[in-house]
CSV table of C-alpha atoms and ligand atoms in Angstrom, one decimal:
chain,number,residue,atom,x,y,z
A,1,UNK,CA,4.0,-14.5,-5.8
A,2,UNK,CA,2.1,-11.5,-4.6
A,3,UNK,CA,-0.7,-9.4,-6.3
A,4,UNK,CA,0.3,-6.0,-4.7
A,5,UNK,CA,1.2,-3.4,-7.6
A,6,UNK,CA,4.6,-4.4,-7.9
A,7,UNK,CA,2.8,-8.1,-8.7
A,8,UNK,CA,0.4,-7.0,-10.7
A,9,UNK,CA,2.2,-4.9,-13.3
A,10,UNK,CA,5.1,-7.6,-13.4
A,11,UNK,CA,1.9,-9.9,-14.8
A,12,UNK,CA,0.9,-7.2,-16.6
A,13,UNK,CA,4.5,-6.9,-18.4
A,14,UNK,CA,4.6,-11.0,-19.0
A,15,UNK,CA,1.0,-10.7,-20.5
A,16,UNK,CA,2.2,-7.8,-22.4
A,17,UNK,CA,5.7,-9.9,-23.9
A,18,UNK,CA,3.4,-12.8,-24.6
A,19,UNK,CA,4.9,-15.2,-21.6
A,20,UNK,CA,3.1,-17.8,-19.8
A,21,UNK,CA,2.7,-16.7,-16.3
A,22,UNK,CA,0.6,-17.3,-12.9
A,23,UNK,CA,0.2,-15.2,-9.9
A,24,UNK,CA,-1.1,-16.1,-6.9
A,25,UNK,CA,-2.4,-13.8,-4.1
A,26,UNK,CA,-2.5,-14.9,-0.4
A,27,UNK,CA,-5.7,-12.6,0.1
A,28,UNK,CA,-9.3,-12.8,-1.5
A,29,UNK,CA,-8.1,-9.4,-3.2
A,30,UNK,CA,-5.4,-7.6,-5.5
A,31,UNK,CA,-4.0,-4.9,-4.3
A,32,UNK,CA,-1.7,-5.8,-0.9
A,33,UNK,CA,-1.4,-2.3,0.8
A,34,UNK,CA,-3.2,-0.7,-2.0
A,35,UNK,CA,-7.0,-0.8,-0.1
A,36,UNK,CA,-9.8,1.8,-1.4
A,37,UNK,CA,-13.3,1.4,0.4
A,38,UNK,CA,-16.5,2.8,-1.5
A,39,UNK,CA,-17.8,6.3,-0.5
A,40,UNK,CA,-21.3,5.2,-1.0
A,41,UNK,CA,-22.8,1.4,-1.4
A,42,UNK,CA,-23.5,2.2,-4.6
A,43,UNK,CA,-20.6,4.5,-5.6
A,44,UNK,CA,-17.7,2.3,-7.8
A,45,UNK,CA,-15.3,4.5,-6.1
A,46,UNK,CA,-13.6,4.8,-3.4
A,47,UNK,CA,-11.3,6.9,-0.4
A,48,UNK,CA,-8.0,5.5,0.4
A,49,UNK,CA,-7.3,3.3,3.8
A,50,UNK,CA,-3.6,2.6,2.0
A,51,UNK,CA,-1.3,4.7,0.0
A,52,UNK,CA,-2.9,7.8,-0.9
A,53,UNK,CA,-0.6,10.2,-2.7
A,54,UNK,CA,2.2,10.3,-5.4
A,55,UNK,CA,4.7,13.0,-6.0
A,56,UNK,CA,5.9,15.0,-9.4
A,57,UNK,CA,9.2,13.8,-9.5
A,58,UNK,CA,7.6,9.8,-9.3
A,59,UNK,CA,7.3,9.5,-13.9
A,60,UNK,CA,6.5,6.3,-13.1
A,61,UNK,CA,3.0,6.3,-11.5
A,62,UNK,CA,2.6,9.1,-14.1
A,63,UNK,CA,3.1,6.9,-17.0
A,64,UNK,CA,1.3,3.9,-15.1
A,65,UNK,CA,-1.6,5.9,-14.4
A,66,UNK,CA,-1.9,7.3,-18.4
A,67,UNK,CA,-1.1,4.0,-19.6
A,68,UNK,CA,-4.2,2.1,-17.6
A,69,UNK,CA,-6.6,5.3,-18.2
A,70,UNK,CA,-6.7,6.0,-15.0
A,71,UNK,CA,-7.1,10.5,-14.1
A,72,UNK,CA,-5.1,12.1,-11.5
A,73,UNK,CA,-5.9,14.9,-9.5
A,74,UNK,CA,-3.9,17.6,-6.9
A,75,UNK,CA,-4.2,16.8,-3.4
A,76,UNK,CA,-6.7,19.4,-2.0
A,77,UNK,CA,-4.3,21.9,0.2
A,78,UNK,CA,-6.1,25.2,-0.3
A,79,UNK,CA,-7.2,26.9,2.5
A,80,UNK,CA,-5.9,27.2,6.5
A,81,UNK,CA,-4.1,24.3,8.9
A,82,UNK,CA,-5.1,23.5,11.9
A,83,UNK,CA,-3.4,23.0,15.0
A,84,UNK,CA,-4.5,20.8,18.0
A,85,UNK,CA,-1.9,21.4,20.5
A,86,UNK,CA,-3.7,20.2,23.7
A,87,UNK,CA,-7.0,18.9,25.0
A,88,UNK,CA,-8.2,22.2,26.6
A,89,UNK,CA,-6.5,24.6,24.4
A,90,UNK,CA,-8.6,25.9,21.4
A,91,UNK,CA,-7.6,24.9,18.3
A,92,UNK,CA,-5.4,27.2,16.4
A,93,UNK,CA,-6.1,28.2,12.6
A,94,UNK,CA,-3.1,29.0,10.3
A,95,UNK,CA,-3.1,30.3,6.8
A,96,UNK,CA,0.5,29.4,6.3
A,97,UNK,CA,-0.2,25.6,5.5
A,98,UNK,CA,2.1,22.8,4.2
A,99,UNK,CA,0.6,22.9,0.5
A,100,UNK,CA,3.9,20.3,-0.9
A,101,UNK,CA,1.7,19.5,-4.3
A,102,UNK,CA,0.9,16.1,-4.5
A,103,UNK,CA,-1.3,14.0,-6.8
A,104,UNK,CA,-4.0,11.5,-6.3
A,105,UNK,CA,-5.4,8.5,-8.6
A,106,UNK,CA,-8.7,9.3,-8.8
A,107,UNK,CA,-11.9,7.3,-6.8
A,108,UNK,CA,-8.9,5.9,-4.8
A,109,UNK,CA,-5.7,4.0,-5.7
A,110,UNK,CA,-7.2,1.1,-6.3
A,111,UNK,CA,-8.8,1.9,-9.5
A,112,UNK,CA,-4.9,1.3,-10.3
A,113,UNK,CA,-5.4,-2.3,-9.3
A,114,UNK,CA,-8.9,-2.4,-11.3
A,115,UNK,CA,-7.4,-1.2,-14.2
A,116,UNK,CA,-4.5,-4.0,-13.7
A,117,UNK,CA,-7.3,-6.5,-13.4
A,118,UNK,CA,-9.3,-6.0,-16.0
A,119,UNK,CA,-5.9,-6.3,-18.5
A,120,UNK,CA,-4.9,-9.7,-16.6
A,121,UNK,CA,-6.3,-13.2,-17.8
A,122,UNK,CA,-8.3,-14.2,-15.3
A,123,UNK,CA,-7.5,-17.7,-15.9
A,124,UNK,CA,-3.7,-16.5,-14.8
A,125,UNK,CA,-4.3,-14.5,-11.7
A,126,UNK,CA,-6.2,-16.6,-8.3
A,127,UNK,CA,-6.8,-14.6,-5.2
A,128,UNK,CA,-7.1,-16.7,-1.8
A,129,UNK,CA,-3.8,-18.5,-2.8
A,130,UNK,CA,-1.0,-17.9,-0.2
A,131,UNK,CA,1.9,-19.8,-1.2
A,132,UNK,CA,3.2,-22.3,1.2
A,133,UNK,CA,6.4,-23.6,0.2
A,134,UNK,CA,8.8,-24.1,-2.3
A,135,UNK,CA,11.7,-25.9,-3.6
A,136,UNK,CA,14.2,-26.3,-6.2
A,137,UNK,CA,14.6,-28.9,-8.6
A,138,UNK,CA,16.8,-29.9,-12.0
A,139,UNK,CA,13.5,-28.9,-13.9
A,140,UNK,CA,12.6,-25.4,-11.9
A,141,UNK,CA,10.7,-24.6,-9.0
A,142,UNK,CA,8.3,-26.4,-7.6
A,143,UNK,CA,5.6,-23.9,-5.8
A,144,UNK,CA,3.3,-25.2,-3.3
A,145,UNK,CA,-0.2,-23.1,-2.4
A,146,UNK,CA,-3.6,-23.8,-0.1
A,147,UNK,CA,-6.1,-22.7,-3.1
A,148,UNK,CA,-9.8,-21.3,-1.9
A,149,UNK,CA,-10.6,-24.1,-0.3
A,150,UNK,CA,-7.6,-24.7,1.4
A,151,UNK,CA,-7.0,-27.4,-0.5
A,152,UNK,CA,-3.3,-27.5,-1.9
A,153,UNK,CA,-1.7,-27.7,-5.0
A,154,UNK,CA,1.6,-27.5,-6.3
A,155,UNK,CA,3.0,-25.8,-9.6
A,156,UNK,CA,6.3,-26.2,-11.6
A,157,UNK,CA,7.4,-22.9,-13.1
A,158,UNK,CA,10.8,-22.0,-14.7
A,159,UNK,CA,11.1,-18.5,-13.2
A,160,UNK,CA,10.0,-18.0,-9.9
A,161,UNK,CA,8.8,-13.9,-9.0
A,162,UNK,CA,8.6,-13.2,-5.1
A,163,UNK,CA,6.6,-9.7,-4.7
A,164,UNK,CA,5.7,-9.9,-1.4
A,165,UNK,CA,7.4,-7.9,1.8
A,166,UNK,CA,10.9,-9.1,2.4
A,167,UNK,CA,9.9,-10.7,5.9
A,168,UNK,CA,7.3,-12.4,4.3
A,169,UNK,CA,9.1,-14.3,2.2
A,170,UNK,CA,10.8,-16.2,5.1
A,171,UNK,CA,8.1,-17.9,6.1
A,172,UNK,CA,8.0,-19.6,3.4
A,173,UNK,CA,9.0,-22.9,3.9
A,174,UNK,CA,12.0,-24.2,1.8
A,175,UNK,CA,12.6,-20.6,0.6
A,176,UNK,CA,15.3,-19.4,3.2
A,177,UNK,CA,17.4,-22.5,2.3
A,178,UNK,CA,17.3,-21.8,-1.4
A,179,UNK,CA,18.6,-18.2,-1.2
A,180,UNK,CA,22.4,-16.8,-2.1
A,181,UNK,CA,24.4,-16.8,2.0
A,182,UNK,CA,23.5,-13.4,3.3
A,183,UNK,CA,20.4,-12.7,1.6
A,184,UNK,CA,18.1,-14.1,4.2
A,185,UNK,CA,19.4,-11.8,6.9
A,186,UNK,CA,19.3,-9.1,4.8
A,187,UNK,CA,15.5,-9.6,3.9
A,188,UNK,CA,15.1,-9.9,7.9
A,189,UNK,CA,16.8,-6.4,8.2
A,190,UNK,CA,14.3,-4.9,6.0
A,191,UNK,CA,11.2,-3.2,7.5
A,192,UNK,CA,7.9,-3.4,6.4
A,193,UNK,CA,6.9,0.7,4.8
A,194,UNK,CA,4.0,1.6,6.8
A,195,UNK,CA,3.3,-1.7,7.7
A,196,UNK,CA,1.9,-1.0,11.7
A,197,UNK,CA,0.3,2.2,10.5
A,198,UNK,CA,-3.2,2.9,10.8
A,199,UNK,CA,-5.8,5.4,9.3
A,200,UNK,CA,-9.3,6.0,10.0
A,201,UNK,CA,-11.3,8.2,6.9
A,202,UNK,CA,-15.0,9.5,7.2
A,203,UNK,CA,-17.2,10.1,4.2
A,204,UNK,CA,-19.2,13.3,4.1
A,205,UNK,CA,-22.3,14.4,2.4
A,206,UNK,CA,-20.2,17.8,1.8
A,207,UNK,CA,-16.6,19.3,1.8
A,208,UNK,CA,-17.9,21.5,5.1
A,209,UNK,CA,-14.3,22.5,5.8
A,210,UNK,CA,-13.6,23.8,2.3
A,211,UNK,CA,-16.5,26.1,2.8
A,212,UNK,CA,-15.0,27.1,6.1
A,213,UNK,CA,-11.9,28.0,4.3
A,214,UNK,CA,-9.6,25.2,6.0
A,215,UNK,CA,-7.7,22.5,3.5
A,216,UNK,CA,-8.3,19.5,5.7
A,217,UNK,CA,-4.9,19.9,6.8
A,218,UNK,CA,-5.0,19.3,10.9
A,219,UNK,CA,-1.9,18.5,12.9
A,220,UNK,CA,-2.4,17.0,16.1
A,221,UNK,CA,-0.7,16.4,19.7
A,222,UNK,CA,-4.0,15.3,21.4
A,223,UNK,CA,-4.2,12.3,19.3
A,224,UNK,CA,-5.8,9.9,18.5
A,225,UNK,CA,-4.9,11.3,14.7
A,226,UNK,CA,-1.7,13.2,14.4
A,227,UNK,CA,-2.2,14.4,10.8
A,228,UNK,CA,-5.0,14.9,9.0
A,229,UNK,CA,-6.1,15.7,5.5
A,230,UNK,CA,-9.0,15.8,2.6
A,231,UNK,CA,-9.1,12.3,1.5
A,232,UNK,CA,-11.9,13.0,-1.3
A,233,UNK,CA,-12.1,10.6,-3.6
A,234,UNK,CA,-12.0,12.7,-6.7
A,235,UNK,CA,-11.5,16.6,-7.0
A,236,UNK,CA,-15.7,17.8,-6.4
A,237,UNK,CA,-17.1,14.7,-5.1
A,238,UNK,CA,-17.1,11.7,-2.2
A,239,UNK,CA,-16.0,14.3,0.0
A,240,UNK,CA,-13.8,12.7,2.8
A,241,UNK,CA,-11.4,13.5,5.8
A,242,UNK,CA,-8.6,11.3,6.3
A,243,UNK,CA,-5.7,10.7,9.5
A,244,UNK,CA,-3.1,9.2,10.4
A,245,UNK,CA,-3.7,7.4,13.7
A,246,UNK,CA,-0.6,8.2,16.0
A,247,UNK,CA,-1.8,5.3,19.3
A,248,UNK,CA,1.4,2.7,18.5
A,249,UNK,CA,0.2,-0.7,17.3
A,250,UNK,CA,0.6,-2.6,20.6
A,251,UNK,CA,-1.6,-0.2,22.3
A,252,UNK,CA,-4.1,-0.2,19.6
A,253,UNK,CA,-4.3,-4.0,20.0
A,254,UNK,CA,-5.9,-3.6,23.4
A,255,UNK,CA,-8.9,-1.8,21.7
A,256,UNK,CA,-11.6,-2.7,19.8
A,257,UNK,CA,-12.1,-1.1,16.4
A,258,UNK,CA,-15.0,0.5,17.1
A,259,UNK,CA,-13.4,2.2,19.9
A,260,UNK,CA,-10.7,3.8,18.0
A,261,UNK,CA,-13.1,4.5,15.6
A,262,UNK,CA,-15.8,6.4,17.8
A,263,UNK,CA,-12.5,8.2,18.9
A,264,UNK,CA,-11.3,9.2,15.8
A,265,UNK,CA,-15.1,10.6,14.8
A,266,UNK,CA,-15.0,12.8,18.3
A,267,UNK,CA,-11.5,14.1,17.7
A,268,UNK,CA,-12.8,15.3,14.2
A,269,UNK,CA,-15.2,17.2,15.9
A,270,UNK,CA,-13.1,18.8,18.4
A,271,UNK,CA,-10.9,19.9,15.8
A,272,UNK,CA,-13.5,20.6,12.4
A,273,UNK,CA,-16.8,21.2,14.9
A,274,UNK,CA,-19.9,19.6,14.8
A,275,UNK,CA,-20.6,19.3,11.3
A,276,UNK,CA,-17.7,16.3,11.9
A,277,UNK,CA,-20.1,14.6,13.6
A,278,UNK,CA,-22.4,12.7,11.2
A,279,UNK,CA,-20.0,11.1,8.1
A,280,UNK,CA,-22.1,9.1,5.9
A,281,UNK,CA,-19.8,6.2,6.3
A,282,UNK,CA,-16.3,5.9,8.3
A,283,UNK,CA,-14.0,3.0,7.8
A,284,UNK,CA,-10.7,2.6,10.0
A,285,UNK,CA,-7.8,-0.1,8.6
A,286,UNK,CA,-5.2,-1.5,11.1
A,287,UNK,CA,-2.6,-2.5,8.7
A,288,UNK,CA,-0.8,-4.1,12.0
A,289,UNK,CA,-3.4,-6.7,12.0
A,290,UNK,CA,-2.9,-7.6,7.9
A,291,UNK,CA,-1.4,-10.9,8.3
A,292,UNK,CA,-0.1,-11.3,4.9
A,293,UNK,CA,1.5,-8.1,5.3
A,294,UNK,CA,2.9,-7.4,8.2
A,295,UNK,CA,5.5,-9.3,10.3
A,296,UNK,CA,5.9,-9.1,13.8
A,297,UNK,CA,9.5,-7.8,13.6
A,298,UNK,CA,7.7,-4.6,11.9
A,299,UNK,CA,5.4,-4.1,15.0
A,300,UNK,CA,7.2,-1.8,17.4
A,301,UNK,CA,9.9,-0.3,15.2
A,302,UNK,CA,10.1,3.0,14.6
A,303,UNK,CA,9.3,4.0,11.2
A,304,UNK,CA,12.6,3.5,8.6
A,305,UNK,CA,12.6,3.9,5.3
A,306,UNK,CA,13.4,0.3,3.2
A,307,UNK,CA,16.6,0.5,1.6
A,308,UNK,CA,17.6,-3.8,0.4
A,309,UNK,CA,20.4,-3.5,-2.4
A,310,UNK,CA,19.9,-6.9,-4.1
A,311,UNK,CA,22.7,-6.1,-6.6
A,312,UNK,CA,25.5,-8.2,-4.7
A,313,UNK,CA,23.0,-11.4,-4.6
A,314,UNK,CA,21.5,-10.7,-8.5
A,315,UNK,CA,24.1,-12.8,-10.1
A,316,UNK,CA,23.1,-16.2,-8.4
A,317,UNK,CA,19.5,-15.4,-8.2
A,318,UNK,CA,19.3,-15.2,-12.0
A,319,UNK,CA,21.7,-18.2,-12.1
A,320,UNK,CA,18.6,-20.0,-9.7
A,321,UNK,CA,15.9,-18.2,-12.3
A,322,UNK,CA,14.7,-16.6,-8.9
A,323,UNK,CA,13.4,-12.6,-9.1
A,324,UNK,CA,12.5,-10.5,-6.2
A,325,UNK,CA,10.2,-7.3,-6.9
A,326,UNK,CA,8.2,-5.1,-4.1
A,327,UNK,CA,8.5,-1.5,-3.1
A,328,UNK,CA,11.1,-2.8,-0.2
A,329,UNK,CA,13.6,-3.8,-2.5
A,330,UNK,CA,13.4,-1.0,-5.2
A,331,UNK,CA,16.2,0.6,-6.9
A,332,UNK,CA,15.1,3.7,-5.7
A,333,UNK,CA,12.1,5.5,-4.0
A,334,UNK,CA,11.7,2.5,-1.4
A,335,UNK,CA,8.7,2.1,-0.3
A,336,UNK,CA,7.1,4.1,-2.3
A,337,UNK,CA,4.5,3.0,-5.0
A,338,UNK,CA,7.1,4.8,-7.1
A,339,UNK,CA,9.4,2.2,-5.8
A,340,UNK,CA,7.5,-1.0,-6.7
A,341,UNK,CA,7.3,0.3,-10.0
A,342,UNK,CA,10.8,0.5,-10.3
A,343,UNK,CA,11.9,-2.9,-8.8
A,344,UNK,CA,9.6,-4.1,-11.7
A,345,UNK,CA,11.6,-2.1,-14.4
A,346,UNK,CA,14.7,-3.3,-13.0
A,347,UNK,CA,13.1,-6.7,-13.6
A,348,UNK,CA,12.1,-6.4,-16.6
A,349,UNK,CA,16.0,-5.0,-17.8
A,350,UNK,CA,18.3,-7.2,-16.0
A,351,UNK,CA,16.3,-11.1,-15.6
A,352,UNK,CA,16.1,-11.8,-18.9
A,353,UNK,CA,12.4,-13.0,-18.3
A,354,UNK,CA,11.0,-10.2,-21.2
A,355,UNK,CA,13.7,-10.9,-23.9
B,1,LIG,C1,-1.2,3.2,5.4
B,1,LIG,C2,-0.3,3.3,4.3
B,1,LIG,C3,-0.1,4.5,3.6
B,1,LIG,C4,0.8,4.6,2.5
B,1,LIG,N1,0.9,5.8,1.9
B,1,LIG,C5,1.7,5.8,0.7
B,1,LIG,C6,1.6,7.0,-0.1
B,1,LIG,O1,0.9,7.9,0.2
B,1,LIG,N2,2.4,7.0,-1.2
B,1,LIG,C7,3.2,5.9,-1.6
B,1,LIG,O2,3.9,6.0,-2.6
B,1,LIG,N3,3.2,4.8,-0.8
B,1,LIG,C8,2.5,4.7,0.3
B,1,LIG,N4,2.4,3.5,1.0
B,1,LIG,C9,3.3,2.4,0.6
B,1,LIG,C10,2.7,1.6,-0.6
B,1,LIG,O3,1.5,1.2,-0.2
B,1,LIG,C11,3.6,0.4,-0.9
B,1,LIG,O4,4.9,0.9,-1.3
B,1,LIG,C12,3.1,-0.4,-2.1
B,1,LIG,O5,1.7,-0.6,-2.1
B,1,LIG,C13,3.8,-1.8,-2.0
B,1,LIG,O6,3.5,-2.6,-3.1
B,1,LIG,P1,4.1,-4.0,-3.2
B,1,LIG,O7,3.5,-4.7,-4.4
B,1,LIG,O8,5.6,-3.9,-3.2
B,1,LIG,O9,3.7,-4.8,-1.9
B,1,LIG,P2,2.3,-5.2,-1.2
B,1,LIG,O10,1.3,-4.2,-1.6
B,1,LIG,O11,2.6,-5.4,0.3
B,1,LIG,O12,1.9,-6.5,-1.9
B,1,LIG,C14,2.5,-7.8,-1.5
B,1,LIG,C15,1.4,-8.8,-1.7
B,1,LIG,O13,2.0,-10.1,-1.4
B,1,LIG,C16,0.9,-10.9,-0.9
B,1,LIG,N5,1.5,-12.1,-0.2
B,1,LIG,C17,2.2,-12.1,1.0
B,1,LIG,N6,2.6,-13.3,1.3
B,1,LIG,C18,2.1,-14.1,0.3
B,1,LIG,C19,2.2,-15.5,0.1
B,1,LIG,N7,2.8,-16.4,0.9
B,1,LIG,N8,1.6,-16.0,-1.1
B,1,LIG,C20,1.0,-15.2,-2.0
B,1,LIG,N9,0.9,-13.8,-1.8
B,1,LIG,C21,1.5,-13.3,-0.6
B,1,LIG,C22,0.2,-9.9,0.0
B,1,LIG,O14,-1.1,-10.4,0.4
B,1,LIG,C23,0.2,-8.7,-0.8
B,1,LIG,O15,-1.0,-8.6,-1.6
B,1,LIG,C24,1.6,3.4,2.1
B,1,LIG,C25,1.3,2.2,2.8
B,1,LIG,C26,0.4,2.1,3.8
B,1,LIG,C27,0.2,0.8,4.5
């Protein structure tokens, strides 16, 4: 259940061992919080409106990315920070910038999730598929979805694989009742990473602030961004300013999109000047308003990192043939992409699903 990465490379792994599998995806794409938007109509890649970086201590997205041929490249930092301390303040310009090295897939994260899809069998994998309930029988689980039409069906598997957000999974009916005493308030307690962020990015014919000498780099106390950075979709080319919008996600519910967005484009010209001014294309993504993401337990809390340790409740969920993966329950690195990989390793050693 659930084609975000951690989904996506768990089916990847079955494929790979040779095991029947199906996923289904709530949403008409792959990818969950992975979300890249073209720089151009015609351009097959795109900037990031999800996760953007990955560090050098994360091996896995290392090995992930080599594996599906997909090329990394550093996080543009060269070059002066910028400082917006107040509306009628100027600007300040420092040269002693944050420059923590961190890598990027490139033409956006999701060329991860294209990668993932191409090595899939499409007959396996069905987007537009939220699963509805489920329930427990002598012979397995019994899985009930509303396919693309909203028609439903219901499936029988052995092994059932949650890889959604730990919230998510409540609302599933049947589900709470079939889990170990404990677990379901432990999944409540579990926030959603970065799930009532926002970010707005604008697509520009040319890097404009590289040849100003400034990395991108822009911290903010005006607002509507806070932080700010290159977003380009490879090293040289769909050149692209990115930022973290810092309104909370009640407030931004009173607005209309375009609103926040026309904001966003007039802030990046009080802060990079009037070159700002024209992107070729903009995009802004409310991640408060993904319904298959977010719960509304995660709107309004401040930002904590996810930190579920399934261990105590493994031995009767592998008793039930019942697996949960996602960057919220990760052995490590929660929340991270670095994370979803590893609940999937952690799958893949202790369910006896790849034997
Ligand atoms: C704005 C933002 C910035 C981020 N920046 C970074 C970053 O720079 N670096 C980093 O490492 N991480 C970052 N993250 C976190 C990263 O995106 C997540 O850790 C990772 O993508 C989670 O993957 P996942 O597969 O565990 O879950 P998800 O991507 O949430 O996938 C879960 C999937 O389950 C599906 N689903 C839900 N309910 C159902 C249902 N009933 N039936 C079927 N399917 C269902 C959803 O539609 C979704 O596709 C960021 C996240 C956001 C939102």
């Amino acid at each position: 259940m659930g084609g975000g990465l951690a989904g996506m490379v768990a089916a990847l792994r079955l494929e790979q061992a040779g095991s029947p599998y199906l996923l289904l995806e709530a949403q008409t794409r792959f990818g969950g919080r992975i979300l890249s938007q073209p720089v151009a109509a015609d351009a097959g890649f795109g900037v990031d409106l999800g996760p953007t970086w990955f560090w050098p201590h994360q091996q896995r997205m290392r090995r992930l990315c080599a594996e599906l041929e997909c090329a990394v490249f550093a996080q543009h930092v060269d070059g002066d920070v910028l400082y917006q301390q107040s509306s009628v303040q100027p600007v300040q310009r420092s040269g002693e910038g944050e420059g923590m090295l961190s890598y990027r897939v490139e033409g956006g994260t999701q060329s991860l999730i294209a990668a993932l899809t191409a090595r899939l069998d499409p007959a396996r994998v069905h987007r537009g598929c939220p699963i509805t309930g489920v329930a427990r029988g002598d012979d397995g689980w019994c899985v009930t979805s509303d396919d693309a039409t909203g028609a439903q069906r219901q499936f029988r598997a052995q092994h059932l694989v949650l890889a959604a957000p730990p919230r998510k999974l409540l609302q599933i009916d049947g589900l709470a009742q079939c889990l170990p005493t404990g677990l379901p308030a432990a999944l409540m307690a579990t926030p959603t990473w970065m799930a009532s962020q926002a970010k707005f990015v604008a697509v520009y014919p040319a890097p404009f602030w590289r040849e100003d000498g400034l990395s991108g780099q822009a911290f903010s106390r005006v607002g509507p961004m806070v932080e700010i950075h290159d977003a380009s979709a490879t090293a040289d080319t769909g050149f692209a300013l990115f930022g973290f919008i810092g309104v909370p996600a009640e407030v931004r519910s009173q607005h209309t999109t375009q609103t926040l967005q026309d904001a966003c484009l007039r802030q990046l010209v009080s802060v990079f000047g009037a070159q700002a001014a024209t992107p070729d294309v903009s995009y802004l993504k409310d991640w408060a308003r993904e319904a298959w993401i977010v719960s509304a337990e995660d709107i309004g809390e401040p930002p904590r990192h996810p930190e579920l340790d399934l261990s105590v409740w493994l031995p009767q969920l592998h008793s039930m043939q019942l697996h949960v993966v996602g960057s919220e329950v990760a052995p490590d690195e929660g929340g991270y992409l670095e994370g979803a990989l590893g609940s999937v390793e952690a799958l893949m050693r202790t369910s006896g699903l790849f034997a």
